[in-house]
Amino acid sequence: MDFALSKEQLMIQQMVREFAQNEIEPIVAEYEAEGRFPEEIIKRLGEIGILGMTVPKELGGGGCDTVSYTLAIEEISRACASTGIAVSVNNSLACFPLLTFGTDEQKAEFLTPIANGSSLGAFGLTEPSAGSDAAMQQTVAVKDGDDYVINGIKHFITNATVAEVYIVFAMEDKSKGTRGITTFILKKGDPGFTFGTIEDKLGIRASIQAELVFENCRIPASRMLGQSGKGFKIAMMTLDVGRIGVASQALGIAQASLDRSIQFANEREQFGKPIGRLGAIQEAVANMATDIEAARMLVRYAAWCKDSGKPFSKEAAMAKLFASEMAMASATKAIQIHGGYGYIKDYPVERYFRDAKITEIYEGTSEIQRLVIALNVLSGK
Ligand SMILES: Cc1cc2nc3c(=O)[nH]c(=O)nc-3n(C[C@H](O)[C@H](O)[C@H](O)COP(=O)(O)OP(=O)(O)OC[C@H]3O[C@@H](n4cnc5c(N)ncnc54)[C@H](O)[C@@H]3O)c2cc1C
């Protein structure tokens, strides 16, 4: 059993850590306060190969493994969880399905630009009536000659207005249930494709979520991704990969919560000594550090399973479930360790608390992760 990171993985971790500390950390408070998408940062991350990390180099990506990807998302999210999710969605939810199910023409036209950082991708599965129950797709795709005509609304879609490429799921044949769902590649500017409500949120305020609105949106049939009726399977496989990204994001938020707690516990004095010398604070910090390390093992194991060609659906769900709930608990403890200072905006821990919550919700809530895990373990997997 080898727990050591390879030379290349360590290099990527170091490079992204330095980038996050030097280029993201100084501006994050301002961007979060203003709810401003960090366009320039995303562009720079594209230039250093972080937007399509596991896409082969010849297709414009970084040619890295999934473990390296988890290291990058953790480091980015340690500085800014909003940037973390924008990058995770692009890598996992947009690049992965294009790489895995796209034709050579689709890869050249749609994958390469979002992998090399020229543009961004988004993933449109959720609808007002189809959240956890993603099979209840109301968006419809009707074949009309050599085209498909799409009607419907996707909501809460990350990167919506700043993306150029969209992986969209639509019902082609309702009578077939999940086997009636098909995946399509949409482009910004497709006729009949507009944006609706842009969401105002509790946390990850510098990331963008909006509605995708399709009104008689006509696209060529060549924009179908994978086969007709295989959309639900593509969505579930893609979310397995996405969960490794969200788990890494949660890990970054938790690590930031611990970093700030250690700094504060060493500096803040009460009763004539740093609060870090008080047993209660030591216990909180020790539990946080241990839980973070446990989550890190689960995240890296899920990524290693994927890199090794092993099944990783259960492992990704476990990593996401544990890391996200751990992040929420760590951010809560970080506020407690900071006392009143934790509650005010002069310290970043209140942001970690607001940001951590979403990791328990998107790409499958904690309840849905438990469902995935239970179905796996009850069937002996
Ligand atoms: C900031 C943000 C970004 C997002 N980004 C994207 C994106 O890029 N693309 C995209 O497609 N979607 C995105 N989503 C949607 C997100 O994945 C869904 O919100 C999430 O899957 C939950 O769906 P829902 O909100 O409809 O809640 P619901 O499914 O209505 O769930 C409500 C509650 O019921 C529980 N519940 C539901 N079913 C079960 C069950 N079977 N067993 C036990 N409990 C259950 C849930 O766990 C939850 O507690 C985003 C959401 C947010 C808020």
mmCIF file of C-alpha atoms in Angstrom, residues 7 14 29 36 46 75 111 167 169 173 181 190 212 232 281 285 292 295 333 337 341 368 379:
data_model
loop_
_atom_site.group_PDB
_atom_site.id
_atom_site.type_symbol
_atom_site.label_atom_id
_atom_site.label_comp_id
_atom_site.label_asym_id
_atom_site.label_seq_id
_atom_site.Cartn_x
_atom_site.Cartn_y
_atom_site.Cartn_z
ATOM 1 C CA LYS A 7 6.534 13.553 -8.078
ATOM 2 C CA GLN A 14 2.499 22.847 -5.141
ATOM 3 C CA ALA A 29 -13.174 38.535 -0.117
ATOM 4 C CA ARG A 36 -18.570 38.796 -9.012
ATOM 5 C CA GLY A 46 -7.068 27.639 -18.092
ATOM 6 C CA GLU A 75 -6.136 23.800 -3.169
ATOM 7 C CA LEU A 111 -14.213 19.586 -25.720
ATOM 8 C CA ILE A 167 -24.416 19.326 -21.605
ATOM 9 C CA PHE A 169 -30.578 16.307 -20.766
ATOM 10 C CA ASP A 173 -39.661 9.334 -25.242
ATOM 11 C CA ILE A 181 -33.721 10.545 -21.819
ATOM 12 C CA ASP A 190 -28.285 28.583 -30.271
ATOM 13 C CA LEU A 212 -31.301 27.710 -19.052
ATOM 14 C CA PHE A 232 -29.807 9.046 -17.793
ATOM 15 C CA ILE A 281 -9.957 24.282 21.831
ATOM 16 C CA VAL A 285 -8.728 21.317 16.551
ATOM 17 C CA ILE A 292 -10.069 16.170 7.443
ATOM 18 C CA ALA A 295 -12.006 12.628 4.304
ATOM 19 C CA LYS A 333 -16.193 24.505 14.775
ATOM 20 C CA ILE A 337 -13.099 28.690 17.976
ATOM 21 C CA TYR A 341 -14.938 37.200 15.651
ATOM 22 C CA ILE A 368 -29.092 10.718 -2.121
ATOM 23 C CA SER A 379 -26.286 -5.667 -3.276
#
